mmCIF file of C-alpha atoms and ligand atoms in Angstrom:
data_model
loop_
_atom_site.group_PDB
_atom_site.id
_atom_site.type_symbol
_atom_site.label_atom_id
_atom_site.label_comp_id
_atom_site.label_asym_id
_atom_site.label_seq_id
_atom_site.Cartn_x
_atom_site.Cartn_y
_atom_site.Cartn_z
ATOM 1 C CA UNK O 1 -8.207 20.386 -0.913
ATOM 2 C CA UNK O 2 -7.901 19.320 -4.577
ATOM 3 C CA UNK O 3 -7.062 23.044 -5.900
ATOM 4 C CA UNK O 4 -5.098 23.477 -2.811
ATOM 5 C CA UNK O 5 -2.873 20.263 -3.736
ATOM 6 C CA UNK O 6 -2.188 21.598 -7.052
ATOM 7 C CA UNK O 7 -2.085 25.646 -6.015
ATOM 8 C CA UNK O 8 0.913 23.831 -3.507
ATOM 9 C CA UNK O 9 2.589 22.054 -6.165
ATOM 10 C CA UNK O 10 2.667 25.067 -8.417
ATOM 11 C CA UNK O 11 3.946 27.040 -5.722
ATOM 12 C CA UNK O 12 7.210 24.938 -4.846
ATOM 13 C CA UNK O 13 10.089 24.608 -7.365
ATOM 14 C CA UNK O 14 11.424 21.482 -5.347
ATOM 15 C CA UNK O 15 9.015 18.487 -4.376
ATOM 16 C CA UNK O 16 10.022 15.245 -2.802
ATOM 17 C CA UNK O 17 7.242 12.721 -3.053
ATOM 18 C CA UNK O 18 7.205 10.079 0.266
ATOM 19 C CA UNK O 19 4.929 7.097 1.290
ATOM 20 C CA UNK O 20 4.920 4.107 3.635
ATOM 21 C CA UNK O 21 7.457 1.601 4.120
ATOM 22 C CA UNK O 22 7.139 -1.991 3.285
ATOM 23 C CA UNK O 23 5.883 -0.183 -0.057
ATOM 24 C CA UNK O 24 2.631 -1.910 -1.930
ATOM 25 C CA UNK O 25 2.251 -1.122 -5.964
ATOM 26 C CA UNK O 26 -0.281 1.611 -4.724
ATOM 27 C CA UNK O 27 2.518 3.274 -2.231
ATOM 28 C CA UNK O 28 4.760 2.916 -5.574
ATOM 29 C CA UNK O 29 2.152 3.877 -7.981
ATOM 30 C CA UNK O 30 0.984 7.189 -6.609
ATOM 31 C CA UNK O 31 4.000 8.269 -5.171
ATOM 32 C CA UNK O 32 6.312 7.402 -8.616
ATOM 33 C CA UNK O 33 3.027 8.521 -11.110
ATOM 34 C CA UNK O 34 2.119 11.528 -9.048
ATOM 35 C CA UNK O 35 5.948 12.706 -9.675
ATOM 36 C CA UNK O 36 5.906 12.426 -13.218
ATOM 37 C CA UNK O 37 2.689 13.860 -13.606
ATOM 38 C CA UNK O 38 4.281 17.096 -12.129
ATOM 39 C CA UNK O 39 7.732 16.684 -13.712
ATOM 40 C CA UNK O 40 6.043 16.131 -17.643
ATOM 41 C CA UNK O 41 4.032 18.854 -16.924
ATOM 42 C CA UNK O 42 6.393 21.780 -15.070
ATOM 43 C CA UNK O 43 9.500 20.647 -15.610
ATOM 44 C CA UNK O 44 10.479 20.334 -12.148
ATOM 45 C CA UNK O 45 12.505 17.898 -10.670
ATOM 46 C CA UNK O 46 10.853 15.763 -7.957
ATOM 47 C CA UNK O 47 12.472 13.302 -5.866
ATOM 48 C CA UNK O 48 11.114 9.885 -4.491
ATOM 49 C CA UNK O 49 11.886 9.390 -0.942
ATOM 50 C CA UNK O 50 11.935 6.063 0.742
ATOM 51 C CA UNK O 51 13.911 2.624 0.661
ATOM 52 C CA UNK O 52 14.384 0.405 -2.875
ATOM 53 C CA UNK O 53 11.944 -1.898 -2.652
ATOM 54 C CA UNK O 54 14.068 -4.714 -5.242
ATOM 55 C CA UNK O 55 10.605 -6.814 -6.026
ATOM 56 C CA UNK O 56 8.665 -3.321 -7.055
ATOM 57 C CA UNK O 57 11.429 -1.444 -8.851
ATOM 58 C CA UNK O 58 9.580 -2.549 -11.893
ATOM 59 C CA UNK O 59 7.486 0.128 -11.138
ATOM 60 C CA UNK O 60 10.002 3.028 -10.350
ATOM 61 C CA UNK O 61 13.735 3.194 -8.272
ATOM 62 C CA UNK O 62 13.999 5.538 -5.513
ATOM 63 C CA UNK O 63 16.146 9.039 -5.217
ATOM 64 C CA UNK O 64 19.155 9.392 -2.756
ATOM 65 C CA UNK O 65 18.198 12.542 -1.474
ATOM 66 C CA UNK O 66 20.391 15.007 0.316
ATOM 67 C CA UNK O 67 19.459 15.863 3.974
ATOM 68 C CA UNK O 68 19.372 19.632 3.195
ATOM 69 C CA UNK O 69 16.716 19.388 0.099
ATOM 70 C CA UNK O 70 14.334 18.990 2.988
ATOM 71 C CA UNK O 71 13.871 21.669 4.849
ATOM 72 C CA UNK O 72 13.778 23.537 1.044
ATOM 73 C CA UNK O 73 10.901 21.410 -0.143
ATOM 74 C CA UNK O 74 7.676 20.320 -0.314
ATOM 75 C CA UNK O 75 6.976 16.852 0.695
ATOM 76 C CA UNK O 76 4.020 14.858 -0.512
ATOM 77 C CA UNK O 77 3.324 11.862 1.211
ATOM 78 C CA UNK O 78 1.218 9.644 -0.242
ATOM 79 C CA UNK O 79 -0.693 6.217 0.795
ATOM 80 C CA UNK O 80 0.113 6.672 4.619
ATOM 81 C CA UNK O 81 -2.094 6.937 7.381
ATOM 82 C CA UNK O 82 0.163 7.378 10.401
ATOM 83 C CA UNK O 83 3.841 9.231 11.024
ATOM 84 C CA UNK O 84 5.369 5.799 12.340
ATOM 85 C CA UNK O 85 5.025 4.673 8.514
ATOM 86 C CA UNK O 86 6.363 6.896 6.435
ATOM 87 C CA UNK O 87 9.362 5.889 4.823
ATOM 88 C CA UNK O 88 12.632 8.912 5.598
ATOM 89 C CA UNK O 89 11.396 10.237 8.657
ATOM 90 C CA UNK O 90 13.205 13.486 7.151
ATOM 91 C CA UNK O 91 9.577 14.779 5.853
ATOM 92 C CA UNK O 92 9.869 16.119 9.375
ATOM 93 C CA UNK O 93 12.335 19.126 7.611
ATOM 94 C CA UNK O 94 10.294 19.764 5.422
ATOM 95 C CA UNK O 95 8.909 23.620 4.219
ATOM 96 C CA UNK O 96 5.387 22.286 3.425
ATOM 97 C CA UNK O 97 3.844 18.865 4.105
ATOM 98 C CA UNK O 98 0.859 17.517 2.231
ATOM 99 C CA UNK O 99 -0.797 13.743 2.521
ATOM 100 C CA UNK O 100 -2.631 12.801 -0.195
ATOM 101 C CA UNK O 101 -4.372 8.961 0.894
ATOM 102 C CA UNK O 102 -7.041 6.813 0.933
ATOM 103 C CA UNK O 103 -6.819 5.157 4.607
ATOM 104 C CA UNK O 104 -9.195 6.532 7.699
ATOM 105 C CA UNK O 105 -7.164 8.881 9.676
ATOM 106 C CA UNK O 106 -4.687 7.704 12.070
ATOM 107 C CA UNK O 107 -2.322 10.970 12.683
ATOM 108 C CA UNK O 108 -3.118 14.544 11.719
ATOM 109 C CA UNK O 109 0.700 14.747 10.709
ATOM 110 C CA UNK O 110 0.016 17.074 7.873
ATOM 111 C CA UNK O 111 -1.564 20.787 7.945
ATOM 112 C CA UNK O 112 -2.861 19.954 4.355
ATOM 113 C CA UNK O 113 -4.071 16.622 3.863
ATOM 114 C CA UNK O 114 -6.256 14.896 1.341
ATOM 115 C CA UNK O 115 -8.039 11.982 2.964
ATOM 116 C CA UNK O 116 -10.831 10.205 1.458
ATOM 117 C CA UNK O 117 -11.471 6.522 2.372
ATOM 118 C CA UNK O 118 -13.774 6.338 -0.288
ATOM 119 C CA UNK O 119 -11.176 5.929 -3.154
ATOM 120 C CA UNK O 120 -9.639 2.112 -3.662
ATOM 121 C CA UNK O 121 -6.272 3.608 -3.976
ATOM 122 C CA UNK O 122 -4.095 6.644 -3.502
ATOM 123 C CA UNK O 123 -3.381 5.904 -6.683
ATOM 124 C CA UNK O 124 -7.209 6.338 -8.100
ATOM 125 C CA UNK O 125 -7.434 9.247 -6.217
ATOM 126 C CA UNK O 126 -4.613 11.217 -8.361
ATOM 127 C CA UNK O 127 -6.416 9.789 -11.294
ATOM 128 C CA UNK O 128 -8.930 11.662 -10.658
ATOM 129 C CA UNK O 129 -7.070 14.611 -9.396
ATOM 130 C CA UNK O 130 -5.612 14.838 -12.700
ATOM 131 C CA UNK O 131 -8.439 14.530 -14.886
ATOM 132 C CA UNK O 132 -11.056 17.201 -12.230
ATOM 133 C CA UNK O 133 -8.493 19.800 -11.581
ATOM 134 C CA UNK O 134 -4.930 19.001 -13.439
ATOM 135 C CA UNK O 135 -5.951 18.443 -16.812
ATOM 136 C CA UNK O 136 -8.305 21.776 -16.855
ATOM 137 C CA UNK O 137 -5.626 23.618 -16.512
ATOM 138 C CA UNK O 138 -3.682 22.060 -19.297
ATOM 139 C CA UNK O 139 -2.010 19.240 -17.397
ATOM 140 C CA UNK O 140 -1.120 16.335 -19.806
ATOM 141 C CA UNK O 141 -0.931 12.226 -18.890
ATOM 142 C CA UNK O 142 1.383 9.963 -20.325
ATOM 143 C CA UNK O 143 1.958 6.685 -20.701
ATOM 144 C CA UNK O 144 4.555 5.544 -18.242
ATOM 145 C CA UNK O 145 2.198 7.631 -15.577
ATOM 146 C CA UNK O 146 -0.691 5.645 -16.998
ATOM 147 C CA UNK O 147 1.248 2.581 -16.582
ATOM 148 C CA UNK O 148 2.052 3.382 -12.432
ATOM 149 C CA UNK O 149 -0.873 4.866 -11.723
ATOM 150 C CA UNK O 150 -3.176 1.579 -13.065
ATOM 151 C CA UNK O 151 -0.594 -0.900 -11.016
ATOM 152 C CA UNK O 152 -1.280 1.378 -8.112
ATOM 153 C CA UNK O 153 -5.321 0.474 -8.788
ATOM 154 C CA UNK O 154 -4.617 -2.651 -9.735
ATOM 155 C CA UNK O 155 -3.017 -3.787 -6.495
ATOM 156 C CA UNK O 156 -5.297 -2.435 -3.905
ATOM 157 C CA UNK O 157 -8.192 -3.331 -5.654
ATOM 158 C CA UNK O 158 -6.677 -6.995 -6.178
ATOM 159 C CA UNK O 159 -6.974 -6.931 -9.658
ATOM 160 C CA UNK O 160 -10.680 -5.213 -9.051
ATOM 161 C CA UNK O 161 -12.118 -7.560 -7.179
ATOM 162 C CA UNK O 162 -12.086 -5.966 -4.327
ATOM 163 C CA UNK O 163 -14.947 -4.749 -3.201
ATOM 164 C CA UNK O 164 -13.324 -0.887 -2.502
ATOM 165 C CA UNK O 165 -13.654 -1.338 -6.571
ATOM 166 C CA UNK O 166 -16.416 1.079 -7.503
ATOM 167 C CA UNK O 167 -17.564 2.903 -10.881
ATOM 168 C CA UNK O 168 -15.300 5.045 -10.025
ATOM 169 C CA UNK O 169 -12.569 3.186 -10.030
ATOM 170 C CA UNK O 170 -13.695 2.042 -13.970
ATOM 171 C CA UNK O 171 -14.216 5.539 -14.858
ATOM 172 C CA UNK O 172 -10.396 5.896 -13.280
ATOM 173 C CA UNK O 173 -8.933 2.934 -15.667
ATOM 174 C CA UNK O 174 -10.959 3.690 -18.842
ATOM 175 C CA UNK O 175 -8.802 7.232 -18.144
ATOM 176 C CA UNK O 176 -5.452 5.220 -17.957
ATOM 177 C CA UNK O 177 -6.725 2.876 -21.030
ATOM 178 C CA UNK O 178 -6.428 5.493 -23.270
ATOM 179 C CA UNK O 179 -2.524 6.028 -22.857
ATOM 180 C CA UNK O 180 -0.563 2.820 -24.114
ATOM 181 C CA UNK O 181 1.361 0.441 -21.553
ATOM 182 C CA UNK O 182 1.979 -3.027 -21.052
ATOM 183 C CA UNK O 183 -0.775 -4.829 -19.538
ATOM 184 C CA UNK O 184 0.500 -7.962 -19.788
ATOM 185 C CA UNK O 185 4.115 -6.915 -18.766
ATOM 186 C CA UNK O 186 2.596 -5.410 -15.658
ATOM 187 C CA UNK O 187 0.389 -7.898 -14.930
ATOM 188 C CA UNK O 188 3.231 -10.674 -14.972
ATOM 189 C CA UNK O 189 6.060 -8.338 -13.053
ATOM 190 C CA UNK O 190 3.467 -7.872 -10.437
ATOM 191 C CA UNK O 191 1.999 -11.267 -9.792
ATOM 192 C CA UNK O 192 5.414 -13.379 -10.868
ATOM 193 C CA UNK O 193 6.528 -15.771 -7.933
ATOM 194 C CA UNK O 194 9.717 -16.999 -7.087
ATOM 195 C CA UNK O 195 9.619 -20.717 -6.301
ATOM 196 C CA UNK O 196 11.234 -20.857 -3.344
ATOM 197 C CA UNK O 197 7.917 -18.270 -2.626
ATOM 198 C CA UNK O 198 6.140 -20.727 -3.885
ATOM 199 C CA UNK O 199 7.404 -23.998 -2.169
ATOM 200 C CA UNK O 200 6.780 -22.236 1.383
ATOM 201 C CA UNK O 201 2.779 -21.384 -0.168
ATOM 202 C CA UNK O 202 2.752 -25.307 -0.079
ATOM 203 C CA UNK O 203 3.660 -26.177 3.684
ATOM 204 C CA UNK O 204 1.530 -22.780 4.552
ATOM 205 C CA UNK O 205 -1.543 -24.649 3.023
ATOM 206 C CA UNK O 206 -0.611 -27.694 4.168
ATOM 207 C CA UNK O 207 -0.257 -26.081 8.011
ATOM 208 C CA UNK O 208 -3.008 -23.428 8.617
ATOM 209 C CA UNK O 209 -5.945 -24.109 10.799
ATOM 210 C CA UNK O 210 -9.109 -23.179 10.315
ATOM 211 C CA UNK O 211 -11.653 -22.725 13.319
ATOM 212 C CA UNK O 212 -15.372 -23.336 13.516
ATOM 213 C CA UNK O 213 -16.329 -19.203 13.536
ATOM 214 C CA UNK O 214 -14.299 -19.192 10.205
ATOM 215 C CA UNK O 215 -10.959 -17.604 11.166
ATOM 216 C CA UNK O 216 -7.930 -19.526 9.614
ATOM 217 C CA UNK O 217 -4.277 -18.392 11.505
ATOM 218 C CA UNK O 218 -1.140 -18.776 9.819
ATOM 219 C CA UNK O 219 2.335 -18.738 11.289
ATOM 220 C CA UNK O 220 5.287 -18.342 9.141
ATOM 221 C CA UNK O 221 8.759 -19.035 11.440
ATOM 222 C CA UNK O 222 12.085 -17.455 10.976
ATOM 223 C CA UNK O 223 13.512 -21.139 10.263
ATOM 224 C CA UNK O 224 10.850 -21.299 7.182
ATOM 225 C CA UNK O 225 11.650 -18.059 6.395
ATOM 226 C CA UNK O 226 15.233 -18.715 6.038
ATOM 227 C CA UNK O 227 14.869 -22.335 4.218
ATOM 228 C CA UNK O 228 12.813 -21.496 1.822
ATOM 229 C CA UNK O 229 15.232 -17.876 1.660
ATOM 230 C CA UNK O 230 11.831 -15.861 1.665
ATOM 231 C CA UNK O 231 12.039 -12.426 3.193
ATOM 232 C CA UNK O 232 9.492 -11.024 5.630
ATOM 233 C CA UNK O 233 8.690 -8.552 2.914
ATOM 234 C CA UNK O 234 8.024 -11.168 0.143
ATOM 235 C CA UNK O 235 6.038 -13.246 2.347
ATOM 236 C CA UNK O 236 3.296 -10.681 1.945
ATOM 237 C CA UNK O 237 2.791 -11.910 -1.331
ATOM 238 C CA UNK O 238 1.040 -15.178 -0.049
ATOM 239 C CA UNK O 239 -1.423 -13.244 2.418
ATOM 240 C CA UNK O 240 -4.290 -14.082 0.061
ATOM 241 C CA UNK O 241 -3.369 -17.850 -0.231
ATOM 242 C CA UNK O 242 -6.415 -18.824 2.102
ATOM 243 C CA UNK O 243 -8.942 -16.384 1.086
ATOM 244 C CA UNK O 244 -11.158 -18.800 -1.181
ATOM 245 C CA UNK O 245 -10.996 -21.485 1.264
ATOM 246 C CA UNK O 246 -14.466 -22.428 1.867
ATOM 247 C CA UNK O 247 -16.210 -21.283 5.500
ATOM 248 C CA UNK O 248 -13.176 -18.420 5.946
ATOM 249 C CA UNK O 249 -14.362 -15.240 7.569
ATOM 250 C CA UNK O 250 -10.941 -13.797 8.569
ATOM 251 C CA UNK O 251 -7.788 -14.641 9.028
ATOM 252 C CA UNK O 252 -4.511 -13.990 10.042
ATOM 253 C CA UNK O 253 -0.537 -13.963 9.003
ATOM 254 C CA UNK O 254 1.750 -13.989 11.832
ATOM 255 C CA UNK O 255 5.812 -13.576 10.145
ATOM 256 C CA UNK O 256 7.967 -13.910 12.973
ATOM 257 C CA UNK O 257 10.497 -11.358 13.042
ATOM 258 C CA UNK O 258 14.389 -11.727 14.079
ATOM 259 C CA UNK O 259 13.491 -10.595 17.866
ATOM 260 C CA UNK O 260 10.588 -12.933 18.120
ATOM 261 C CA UNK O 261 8.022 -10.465 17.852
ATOM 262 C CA UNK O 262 5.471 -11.032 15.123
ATOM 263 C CA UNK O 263 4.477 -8.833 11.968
ATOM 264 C CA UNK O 264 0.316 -9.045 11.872
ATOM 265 C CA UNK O 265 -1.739 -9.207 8.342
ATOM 266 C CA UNK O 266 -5.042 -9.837 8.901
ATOM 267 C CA UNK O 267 -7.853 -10.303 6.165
ATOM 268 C CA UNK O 268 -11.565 -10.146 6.497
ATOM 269 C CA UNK O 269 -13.970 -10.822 3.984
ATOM 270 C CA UNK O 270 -16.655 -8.918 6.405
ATOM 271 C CA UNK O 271 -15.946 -8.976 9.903
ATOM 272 C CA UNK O 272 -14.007 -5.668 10.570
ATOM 273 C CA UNK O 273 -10.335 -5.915 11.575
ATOM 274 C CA UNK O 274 -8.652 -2.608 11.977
ATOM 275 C CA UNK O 275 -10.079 -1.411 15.382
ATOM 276 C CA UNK O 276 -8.154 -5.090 16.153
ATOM 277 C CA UNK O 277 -4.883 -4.016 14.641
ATOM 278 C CA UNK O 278 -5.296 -0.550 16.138
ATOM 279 C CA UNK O 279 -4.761 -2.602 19.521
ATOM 280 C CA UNK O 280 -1.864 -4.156 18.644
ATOM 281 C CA UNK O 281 0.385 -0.750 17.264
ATOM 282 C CA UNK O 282 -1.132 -1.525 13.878
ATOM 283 C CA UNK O 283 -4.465 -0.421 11.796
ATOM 284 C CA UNK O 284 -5.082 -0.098 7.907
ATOM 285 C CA UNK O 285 -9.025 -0.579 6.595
ATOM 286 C CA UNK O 286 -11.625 -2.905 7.577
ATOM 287 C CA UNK O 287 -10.899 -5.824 5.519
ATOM 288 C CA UNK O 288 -7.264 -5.344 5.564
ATOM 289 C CA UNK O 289 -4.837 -4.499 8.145
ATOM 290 C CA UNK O 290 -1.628 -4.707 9.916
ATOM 291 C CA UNK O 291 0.102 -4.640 13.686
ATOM 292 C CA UNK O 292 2.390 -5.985 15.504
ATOM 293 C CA UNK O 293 2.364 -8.934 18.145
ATOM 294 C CA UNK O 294 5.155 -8.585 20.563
ATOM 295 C CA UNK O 295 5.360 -12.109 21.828
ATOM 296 C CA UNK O 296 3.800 -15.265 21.570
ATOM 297 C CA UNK O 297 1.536 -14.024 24.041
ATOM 298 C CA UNK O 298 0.391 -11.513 22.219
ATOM 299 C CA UNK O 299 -0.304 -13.622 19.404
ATOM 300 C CA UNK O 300 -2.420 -15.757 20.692
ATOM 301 C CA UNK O 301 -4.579 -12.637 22.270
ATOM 302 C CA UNK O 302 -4.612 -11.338 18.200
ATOM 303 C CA UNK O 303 -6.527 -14.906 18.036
ATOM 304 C CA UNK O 304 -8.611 -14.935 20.608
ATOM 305 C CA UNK O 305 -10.106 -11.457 19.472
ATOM 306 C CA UNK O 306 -10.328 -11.946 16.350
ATOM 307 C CA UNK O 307 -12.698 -15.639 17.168
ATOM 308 C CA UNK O 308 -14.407 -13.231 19.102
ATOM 309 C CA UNK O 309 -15.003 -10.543 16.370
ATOM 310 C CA UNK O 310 -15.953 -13.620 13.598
ATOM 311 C CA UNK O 311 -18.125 -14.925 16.560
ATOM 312 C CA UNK O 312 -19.861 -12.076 16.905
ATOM 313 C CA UNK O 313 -20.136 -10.999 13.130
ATOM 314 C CA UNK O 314 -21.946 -14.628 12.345
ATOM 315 C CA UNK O 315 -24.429 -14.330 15.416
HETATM 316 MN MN1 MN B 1 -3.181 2.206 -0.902
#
């Protein structure tokens, strides 16, 4: 599937490059260092579908794309498991569809896909695309691709200690190392917080319970939302502010949304959560996930199953 990704690319003049919404530095990262991988290297012009993301366009800005360069393209979608996620739903036009990603299979939606859940990171995985197959044929890496491709890595693998952080994934960076990019720079764009952000961490520490089997629940309203002037997006960035509480085997982010439902992140640190969020119109991997509680209802069943799952996992 690796020659056939780059047979593909070789074979279309015009590429478009997708990947989810609600875009992560690794969506970013692969889709933005995959493109100018091919562009320094053919000369073609590819396109980045998908909605500006302000708090990542560090990393790259997004192309307005006219409906008819579609159905003349290949699209590339990158870091998504399932149709419902992909950000332009127009990849439906296109000529050729190919999904390069790292998440287990939700939808077949491609006739050529590259899945392998062993990689941290779409991103790692066209690190190594590039250096097995690319760069054998000539293919050259430079440093802005170095620099999108490592925040990519960087992200999923939260800042490698993840434990999807393998060998491989060194091998990946010592790859990137050699081109020259601001660490630093990156490091601080990607982690700054505002401190409004920062103000609502406080009253979520201050708030969340914590349960005897070790799953801690946190529920972020639209009225804290709106006082602190946090979006539902940015709140994502303080889904990790519970993980080194002591006793935590899991837990869980409800953001209320503007029709009451509830946007789901839930984090394990070993009890597996996606066959949870697959329930609830959601999945991801097993230590990280997403889905979608329609009512309060529903939220508390995301509870109950998930002090049923920790439960279980301690026994
Ligand atoms: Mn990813």
């Amino acid at each position: 599937m690796k020659q056939k990704l780059f047979d593909t690319i070789n074979a279309h003049e015009h590429i478009i490059i997708c990947r989810h919404e609600r875009p992560d530095p690794d969506a970013i990262g692969s889709q933005a260092g995959l493109a100018r991988l091919i562009e320094i290297n053919t000369g073609k012009k590819v396109q980045l579908a998908g909605e500006e993301e302000p708090s990542l366009s560090f990393l790259s800005e997004m192309d307005t794309i006219d409906d008819g360069a579609f159905s003349n393209a290949l699209v590339i979608v990158c870091d998504t498991a399932n149709t419902g996620r992909i950000d332009d739903e127009r990849f439906k036009n296109a000529r050729e569809l190919f999904k390069v990603d790292h998440h287990p299979v939700v939808d077949d939606y491609a006739p050529f896909a590259w899945v392998d859940t062993t990689y941290s990171s779409t991103s790692e995985m066209i690190v190594h695309w590039y250096a097995e197959i690319a760069s054998a044929r000539g293919w050259k890496l430079d440093d802005e691709c170095a620099r999108l491709l490592y925040a990519g890595i960087v992200g999923d693998t939260g800042r490698f200690s993840h434990p999807n952080t393998t060998a491989r994934t060194f091998k990946a960076v010592q790859l990137l190392y050699e081109r020259a990019f601001d660490v630093r720079q990156l490091f601080q764009e990607m982690y700054k917080k505002p401190l409004s952000l920062l103000r609502l961490e406080g009253e979520v520490l201050s708030n969340f319970t914590l349960s005897e089997n070790g799953v801690g629940v946190i529920v972020l309203s639209q009225e804290q939302l709106r006082k602190y002037q946090v979006s539902v997006n940015e709140s994502s960035a303080i889904v990790h502010s519970v993980a080194n509480v002591e006793g935590i085997a899991a837990w869980v982010t409800f953001v209320e949304l503007e029709d009451k439902s509830y946007r789901v992140r839930l984090r394990s640190k070993g009890p597996v959560i996606n066959e949870l969020a697959a329930r609830f119109q959601g999945g991801g991997h097993p230590l990280a996930a997403g889905a979608t509680a329609e009512s309060d209802e529903e939220r508390a069943q995301v509870v109950d199953q998930l002090e049923e799952i920790c439960k279980a996992y301690r026994a």
